[in-house]
PDB file of C-alpha atoms in Angstrom:
ATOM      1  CA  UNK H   1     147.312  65.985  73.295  1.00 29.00           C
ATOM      2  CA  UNK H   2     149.314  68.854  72.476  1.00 32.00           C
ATOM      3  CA  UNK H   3     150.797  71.165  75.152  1.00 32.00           C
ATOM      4  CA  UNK H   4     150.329  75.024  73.970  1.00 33.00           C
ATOM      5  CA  UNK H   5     153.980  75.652  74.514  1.00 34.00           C
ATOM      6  CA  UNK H   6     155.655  73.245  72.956  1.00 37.00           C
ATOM      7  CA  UNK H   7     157.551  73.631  69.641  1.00 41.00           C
ATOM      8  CA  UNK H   8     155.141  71.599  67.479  1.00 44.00           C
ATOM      9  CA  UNK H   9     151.883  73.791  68.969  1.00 42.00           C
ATOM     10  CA  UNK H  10     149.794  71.638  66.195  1.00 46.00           C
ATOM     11  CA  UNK H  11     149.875  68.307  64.997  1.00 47.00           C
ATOM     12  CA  UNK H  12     147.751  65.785  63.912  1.00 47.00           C
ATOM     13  CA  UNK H  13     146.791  62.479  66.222  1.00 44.00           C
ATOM     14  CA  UNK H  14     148.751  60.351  64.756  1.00 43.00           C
ATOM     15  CA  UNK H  15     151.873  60.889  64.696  1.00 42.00           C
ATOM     16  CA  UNK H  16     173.784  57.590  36.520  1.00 36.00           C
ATOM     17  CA  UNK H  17     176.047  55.008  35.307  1.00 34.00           C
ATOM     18  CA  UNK H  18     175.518  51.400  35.894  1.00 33.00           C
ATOM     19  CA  UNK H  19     177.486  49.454  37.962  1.00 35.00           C
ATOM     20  CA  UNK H  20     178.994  45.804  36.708  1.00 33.00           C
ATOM     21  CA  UNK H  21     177.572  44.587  40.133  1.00 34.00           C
ATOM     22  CA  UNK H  22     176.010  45.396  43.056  1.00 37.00           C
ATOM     23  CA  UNK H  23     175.340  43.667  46.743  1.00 37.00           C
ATOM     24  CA  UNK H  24     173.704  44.647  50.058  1.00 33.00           C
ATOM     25  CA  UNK H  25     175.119  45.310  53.299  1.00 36.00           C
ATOM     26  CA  UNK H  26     174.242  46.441  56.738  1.00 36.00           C
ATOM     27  CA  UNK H  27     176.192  48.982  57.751  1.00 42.00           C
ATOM     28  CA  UNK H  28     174.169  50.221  60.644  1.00 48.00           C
ATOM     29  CA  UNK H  29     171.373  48.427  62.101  1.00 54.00           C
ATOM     30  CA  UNK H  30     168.087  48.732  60.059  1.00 68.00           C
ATOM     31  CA  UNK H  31     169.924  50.852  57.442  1.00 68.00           C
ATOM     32  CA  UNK H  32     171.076  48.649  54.678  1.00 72.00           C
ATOM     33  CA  UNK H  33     174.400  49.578  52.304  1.00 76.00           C
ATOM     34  CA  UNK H  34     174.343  48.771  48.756  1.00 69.00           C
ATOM     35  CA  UNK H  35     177.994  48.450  47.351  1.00 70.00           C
ATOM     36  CA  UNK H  36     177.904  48.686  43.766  1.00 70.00           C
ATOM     37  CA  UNK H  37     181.686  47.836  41.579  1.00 70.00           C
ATOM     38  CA  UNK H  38     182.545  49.283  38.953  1.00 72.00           C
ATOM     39  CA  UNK H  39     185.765  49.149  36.381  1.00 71.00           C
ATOM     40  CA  UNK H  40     186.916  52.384  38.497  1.00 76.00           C
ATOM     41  CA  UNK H  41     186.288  50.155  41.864  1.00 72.00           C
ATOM     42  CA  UNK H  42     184.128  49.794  44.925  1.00 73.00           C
ATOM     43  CA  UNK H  43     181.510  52.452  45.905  1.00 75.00           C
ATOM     44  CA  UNK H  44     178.869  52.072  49.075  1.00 75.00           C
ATOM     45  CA  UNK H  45     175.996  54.264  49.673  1.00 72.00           C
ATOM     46  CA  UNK H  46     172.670  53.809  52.195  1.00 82.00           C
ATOM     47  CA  UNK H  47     170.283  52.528  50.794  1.00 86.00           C
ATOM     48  CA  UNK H  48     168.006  55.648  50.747  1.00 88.00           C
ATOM     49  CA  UNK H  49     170.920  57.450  48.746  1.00 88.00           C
ATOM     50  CA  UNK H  50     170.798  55.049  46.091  1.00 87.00           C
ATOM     51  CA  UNK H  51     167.490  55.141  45.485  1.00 89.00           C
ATOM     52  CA  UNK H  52     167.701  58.925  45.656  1.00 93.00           C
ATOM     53  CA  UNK H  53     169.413  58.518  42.963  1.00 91.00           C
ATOM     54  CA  UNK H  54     166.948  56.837  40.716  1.00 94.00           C
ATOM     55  CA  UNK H  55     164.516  60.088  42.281  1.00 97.00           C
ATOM     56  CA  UNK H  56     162.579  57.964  44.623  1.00 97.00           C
ATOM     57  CA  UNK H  57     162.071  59.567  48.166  1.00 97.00           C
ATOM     58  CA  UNK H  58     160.443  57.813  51.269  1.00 96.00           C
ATOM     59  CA  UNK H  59     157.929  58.989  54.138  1.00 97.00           C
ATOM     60  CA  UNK H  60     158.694  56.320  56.791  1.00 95.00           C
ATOM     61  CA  UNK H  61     158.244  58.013  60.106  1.00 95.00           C
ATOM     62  CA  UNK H  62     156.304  60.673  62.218  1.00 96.00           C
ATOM     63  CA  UNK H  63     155.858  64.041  60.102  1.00 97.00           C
ATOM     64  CA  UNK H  64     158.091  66.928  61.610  1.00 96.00           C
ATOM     65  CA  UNK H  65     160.320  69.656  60.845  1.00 97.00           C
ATOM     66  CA  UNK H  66     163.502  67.907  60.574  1.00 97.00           C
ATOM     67  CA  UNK H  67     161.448  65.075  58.154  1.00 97.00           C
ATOM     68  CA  UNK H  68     159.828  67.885  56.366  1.00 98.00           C
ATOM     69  CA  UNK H  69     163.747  69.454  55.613  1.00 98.00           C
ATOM     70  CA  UNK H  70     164.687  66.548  54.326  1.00 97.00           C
ATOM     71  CA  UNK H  71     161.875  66.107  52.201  1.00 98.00           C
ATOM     72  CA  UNK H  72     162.334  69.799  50.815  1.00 98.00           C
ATOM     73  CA  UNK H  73     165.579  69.462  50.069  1.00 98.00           C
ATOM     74  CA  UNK H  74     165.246  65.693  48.243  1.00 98.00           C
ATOM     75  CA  UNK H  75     162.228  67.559  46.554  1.00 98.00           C
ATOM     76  CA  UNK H  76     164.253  71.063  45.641  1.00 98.00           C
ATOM     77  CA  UNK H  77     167.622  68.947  44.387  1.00 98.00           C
ATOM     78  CA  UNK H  78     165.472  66.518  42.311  1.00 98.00           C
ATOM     79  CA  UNK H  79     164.203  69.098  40.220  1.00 98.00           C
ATOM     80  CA  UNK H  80     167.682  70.956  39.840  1.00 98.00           C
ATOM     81  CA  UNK H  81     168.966  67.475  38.379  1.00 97.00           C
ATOM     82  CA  UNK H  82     165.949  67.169  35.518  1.00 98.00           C
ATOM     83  CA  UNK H  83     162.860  69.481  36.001  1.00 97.00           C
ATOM     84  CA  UNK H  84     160.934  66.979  33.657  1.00 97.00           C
ATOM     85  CA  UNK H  85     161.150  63.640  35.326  1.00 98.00           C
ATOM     86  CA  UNK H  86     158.572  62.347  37.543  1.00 98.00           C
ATOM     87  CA  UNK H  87     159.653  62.300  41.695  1.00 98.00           C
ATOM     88  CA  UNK H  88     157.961  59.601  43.512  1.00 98.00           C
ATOM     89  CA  UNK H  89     157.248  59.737  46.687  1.00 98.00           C
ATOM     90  CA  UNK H  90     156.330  56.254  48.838  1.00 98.00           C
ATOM     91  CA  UNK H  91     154.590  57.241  52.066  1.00 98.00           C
ATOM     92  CA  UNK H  92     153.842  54.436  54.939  1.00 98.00           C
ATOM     93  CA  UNK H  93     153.472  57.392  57.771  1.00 98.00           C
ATOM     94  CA  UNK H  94     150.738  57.805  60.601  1.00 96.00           C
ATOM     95  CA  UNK H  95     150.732  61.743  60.152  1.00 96.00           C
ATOM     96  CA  UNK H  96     152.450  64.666  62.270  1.00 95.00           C
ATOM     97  CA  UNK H  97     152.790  68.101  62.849  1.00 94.00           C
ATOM     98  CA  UNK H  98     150.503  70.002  60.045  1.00 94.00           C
ATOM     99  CA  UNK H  99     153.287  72.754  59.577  1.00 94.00           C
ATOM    100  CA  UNK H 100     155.431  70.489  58.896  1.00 96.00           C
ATOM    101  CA  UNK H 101     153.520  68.601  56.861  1.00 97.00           C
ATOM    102  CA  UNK H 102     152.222  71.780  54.907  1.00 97.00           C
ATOM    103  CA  UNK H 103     155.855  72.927  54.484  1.00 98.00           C
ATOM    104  CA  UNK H 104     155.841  69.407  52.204  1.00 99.00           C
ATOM    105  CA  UNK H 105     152.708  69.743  50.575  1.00 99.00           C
ATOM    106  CA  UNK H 106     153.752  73.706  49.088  1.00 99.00           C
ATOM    107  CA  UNK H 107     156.969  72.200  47.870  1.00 99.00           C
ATOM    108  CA  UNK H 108     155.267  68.876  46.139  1.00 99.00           C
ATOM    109  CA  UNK H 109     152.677  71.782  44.075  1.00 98.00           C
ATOM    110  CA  UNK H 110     155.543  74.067  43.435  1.00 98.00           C
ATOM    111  CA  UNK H 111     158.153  71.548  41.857  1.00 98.00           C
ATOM    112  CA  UNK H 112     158.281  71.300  38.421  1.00 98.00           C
ATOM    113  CA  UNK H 113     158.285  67.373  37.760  1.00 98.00           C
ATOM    114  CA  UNK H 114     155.287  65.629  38.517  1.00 98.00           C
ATOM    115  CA  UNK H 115     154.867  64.023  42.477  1.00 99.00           C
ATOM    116  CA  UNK H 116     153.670  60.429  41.992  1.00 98.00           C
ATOM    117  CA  UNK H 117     152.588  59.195  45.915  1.00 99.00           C
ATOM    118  CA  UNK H 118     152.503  55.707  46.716  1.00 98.00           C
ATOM    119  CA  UNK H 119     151.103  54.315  50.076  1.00 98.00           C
ATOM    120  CA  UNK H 120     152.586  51.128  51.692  1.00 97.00           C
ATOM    121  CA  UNK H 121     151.366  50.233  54.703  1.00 97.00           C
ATOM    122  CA  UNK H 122     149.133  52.932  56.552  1.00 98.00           C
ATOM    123  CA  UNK H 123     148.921  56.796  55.304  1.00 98.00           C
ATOM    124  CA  UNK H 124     146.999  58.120  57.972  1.00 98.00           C
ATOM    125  CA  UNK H 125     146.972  61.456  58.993  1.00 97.00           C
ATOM    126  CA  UNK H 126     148.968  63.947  57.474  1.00 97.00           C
ATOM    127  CA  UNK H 127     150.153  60.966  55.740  1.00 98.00           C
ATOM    128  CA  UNK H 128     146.711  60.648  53.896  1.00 98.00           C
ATOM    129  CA  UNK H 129     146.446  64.762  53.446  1.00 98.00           C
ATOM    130  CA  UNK H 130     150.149  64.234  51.471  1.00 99.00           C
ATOM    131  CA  UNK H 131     149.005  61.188  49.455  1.00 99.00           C
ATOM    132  CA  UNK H 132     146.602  63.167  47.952  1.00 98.00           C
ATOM    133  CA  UNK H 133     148.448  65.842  47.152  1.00 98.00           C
ATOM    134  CA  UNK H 134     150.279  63.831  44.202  1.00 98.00           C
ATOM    135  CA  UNK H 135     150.204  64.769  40.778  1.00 98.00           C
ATOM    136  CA  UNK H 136     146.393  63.727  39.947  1.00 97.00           C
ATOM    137  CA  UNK H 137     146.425  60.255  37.763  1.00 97.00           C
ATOM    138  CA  UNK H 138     149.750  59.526  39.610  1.00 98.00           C
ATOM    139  CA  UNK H 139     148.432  58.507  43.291  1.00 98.00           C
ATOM    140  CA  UNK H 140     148.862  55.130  44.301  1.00 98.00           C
ATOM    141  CA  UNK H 141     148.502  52.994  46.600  1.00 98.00           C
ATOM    142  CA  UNK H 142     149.522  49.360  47.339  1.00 97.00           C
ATOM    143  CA  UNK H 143     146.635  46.377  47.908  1.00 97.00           C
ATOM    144  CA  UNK H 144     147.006  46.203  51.299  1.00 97.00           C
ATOM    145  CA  UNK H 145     147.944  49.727  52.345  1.00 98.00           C
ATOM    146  CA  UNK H 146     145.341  51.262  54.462  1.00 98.00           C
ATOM    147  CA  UNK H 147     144.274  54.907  54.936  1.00 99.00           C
ATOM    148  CA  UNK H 148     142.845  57.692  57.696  1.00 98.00           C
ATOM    149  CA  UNK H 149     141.864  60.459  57.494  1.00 98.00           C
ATOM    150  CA  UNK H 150     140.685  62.998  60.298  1.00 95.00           C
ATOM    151  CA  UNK H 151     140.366  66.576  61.270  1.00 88.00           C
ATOM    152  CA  UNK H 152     143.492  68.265  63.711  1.00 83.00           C
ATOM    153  CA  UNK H 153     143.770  67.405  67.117  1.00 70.00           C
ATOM    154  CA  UNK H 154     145.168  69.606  69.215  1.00 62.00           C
ATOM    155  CA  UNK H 155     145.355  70.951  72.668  1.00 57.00           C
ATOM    156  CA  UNK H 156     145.948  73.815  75.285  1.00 56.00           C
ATOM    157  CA  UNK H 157     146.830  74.750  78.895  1.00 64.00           C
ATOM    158  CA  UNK H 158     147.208  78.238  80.374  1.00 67.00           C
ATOM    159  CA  UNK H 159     145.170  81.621  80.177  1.00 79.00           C
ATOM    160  CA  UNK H 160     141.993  81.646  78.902  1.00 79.00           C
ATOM    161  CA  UNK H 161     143.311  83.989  76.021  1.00 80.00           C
ATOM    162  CA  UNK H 162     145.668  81.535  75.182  1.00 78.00           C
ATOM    163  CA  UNK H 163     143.761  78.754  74.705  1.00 82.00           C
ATOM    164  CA  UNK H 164     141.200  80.758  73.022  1.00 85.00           C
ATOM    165  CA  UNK H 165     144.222  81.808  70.475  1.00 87.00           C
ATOM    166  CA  UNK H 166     145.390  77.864  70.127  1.00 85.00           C
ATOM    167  CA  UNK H 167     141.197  77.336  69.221  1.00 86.00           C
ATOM    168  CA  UNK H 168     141.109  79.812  66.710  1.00 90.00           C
ATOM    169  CA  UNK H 169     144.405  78.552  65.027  1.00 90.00           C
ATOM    170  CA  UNK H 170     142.916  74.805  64.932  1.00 89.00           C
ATOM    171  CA  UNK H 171     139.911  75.449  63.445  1.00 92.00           C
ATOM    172  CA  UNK H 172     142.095  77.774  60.366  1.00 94.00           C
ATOM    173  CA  UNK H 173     143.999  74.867  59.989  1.00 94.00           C
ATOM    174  CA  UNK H 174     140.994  72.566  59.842  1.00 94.00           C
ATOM    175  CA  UNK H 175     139.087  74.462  57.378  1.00 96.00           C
ATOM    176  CA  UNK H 176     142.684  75.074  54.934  1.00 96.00           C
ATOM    177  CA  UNK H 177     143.264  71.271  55.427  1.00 97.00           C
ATOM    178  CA  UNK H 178     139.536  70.459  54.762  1.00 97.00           C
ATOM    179  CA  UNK H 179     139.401  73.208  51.589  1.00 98.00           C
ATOM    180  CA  UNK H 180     142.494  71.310  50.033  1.00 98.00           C
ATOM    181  CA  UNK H 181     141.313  67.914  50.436  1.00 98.00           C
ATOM    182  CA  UNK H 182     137.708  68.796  49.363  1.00 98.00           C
ATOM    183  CA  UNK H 183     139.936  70.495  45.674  1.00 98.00           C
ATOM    184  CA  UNK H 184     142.228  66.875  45.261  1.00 98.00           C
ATOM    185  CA  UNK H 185     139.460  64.490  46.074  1.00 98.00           C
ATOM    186  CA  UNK H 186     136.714  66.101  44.226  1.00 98.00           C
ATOM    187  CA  UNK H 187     134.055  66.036  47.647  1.00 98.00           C
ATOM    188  CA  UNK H 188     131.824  68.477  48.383  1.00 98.00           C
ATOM    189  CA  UNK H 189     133.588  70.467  51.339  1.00 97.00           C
ATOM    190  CA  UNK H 190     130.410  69.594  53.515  1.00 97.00           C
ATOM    191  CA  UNK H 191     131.657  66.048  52.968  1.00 98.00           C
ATOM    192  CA  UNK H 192     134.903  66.177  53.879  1.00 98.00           C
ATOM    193  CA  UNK H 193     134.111  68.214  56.814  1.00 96.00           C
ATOM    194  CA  UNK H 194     131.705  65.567  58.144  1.00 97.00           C
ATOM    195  CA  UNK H 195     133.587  62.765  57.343  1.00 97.00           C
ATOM    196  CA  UNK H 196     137.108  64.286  59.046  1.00 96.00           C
ATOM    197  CA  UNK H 197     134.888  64.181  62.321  1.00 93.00           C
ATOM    198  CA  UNK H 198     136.284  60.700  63.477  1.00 94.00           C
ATOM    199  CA  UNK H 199     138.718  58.913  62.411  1.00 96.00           C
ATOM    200  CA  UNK H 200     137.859  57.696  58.620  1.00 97.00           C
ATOM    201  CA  UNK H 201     139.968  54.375  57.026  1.00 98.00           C
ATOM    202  CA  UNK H 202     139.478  53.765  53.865  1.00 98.00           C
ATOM    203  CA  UNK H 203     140.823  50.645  51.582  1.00 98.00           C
ATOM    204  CA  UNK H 204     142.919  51.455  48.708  1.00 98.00           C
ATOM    205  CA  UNK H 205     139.614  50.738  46.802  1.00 98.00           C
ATOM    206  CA  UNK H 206     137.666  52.766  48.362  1.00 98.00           C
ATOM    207  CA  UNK H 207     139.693  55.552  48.488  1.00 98.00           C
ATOM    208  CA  UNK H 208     139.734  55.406  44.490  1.00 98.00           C
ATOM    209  CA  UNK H 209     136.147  55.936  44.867  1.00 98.00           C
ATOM    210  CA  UNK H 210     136.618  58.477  47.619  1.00 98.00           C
ATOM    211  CA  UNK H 211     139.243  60.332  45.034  1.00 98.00           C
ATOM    212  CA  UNK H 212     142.285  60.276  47.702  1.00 98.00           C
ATOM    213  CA  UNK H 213     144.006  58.003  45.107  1.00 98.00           C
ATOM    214  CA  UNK H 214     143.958  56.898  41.662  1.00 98.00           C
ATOM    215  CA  UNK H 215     145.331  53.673  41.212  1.00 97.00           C
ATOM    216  CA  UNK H 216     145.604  50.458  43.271  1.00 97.00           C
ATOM    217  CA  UNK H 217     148.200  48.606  42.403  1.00 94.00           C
ATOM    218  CA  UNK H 218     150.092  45.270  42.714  1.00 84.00           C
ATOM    219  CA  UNK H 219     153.353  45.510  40.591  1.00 75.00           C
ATOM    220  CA  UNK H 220     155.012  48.483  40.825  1.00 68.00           C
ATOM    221  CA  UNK H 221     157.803  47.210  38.476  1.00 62.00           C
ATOM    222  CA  UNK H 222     155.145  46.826  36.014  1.00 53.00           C
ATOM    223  CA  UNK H 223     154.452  50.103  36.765  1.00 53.00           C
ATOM    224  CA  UNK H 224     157.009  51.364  35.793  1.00 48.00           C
ATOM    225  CA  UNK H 225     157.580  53.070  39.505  1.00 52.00           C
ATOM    226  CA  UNK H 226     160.576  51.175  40.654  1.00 46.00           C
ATOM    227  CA  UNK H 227     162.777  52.381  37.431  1.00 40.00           C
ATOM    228  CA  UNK H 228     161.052  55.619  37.189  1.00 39.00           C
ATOM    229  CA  UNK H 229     160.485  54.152  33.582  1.00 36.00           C
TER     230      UNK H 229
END
């Protein structure tokens, strides 16, 4: 339920050189350090940074502002360093705040490279809505990732005007998320629109069928996806 006067008025339900050697540590709990050496010494990064490097980004949490900043900016600088390489983008995320999530959505269209999105675990949400939103061919999804999608939930307290107001800006939001669904997945709007109703999972099979990804697959380094290869 979301409280009309909170920050977050809408939101979904659901929340290059190579180194001579490298090895892992944990520098703060659940955040692992690789430290790579080198013939000019010893550098660390977290692990996110690294693979930063090799222009893979990751989804992992809740969709809001300060995720969707980071996201934009991973996005923006990837495409200063080489407008012509693929960015991929591995989402395991039960959804968020739509704004939030739209803010990532514009900047995945507007980029120059091509977004490849690849589900592990659950994409629900907001999470599903940005899956889809990859470059089309380059949406993937693990075996035994699962998927949801739904319409906005949201919710109001106060005047009568202001809760009529919060109404009016769910259903725009529900018909803009609907419309750009219905354009990446190929379904008739109607569709969409029915099937959005109630919560909707889908396997990674059947959202191939569905069109909300291209692509199961079950070795990413043969992919190609791991190396950016």
């Amino acid at each position: 339920m979301i409280n009309a006067s909170s920050h977050h008025p809408i939101e979904n339900r659901w929340r290059g050189t190579l180194p001579v050697s490298a090895h892992t540590t944990y520098a703060s709990p659940g955040v692992p350090t690789v430290v790579e050496q080198s013939g000019r010494g010893e550098r660390s990064f977290d692990i996110y940074s690294r693979l930063l490097r090799e222009r893979i980004i990751f989804l992992g949490t809740d969709v809001n502002d300060q995720v969707a900043d980071a996201l934009v900016a991973q996005l923006l600088f990837l495409e200063a360093e080489d407008p012509e390489k693929d960015i991929q983008v591995y989402i395991n995320s039960p959804g968020g705040s739509i704004t939030a999530g739209l803010a990532i959505y514009d900047t995945m269209q507007q980029v120059a490279p091509d977004v490849v999105t690849i589900c592990y675990g659950l994409a629900a949400s907001m999470g599903a809505f940005l899956l889809s939103g990859g470059c089309k061919g380059k949406r993937l999804a693990l075996p035994n990732a699962r998927i949801m999608i739904h319409q906005p939930l949201g919710g109001a307290q106060g005047q009568a005007v202001d809760i009529e107001i919060m109404a009016q800006e769910i259903l725009f939001l529900k018909e803009t998320l609907n419309g750009l669904m219905a354009g990446h997945t190929g379904q008739p709007l109607a569709k969409i629109t029915e099937d959005t109703e109630r919560d909707y999972f889908l396997s990674p099979a059947e959202a191939v069928e569905y069109g909300l990804i291209d692509r199961v697959v079950d070795n990413l380094g043969g992919e190609g996806i791991i190396t950016g290869g």
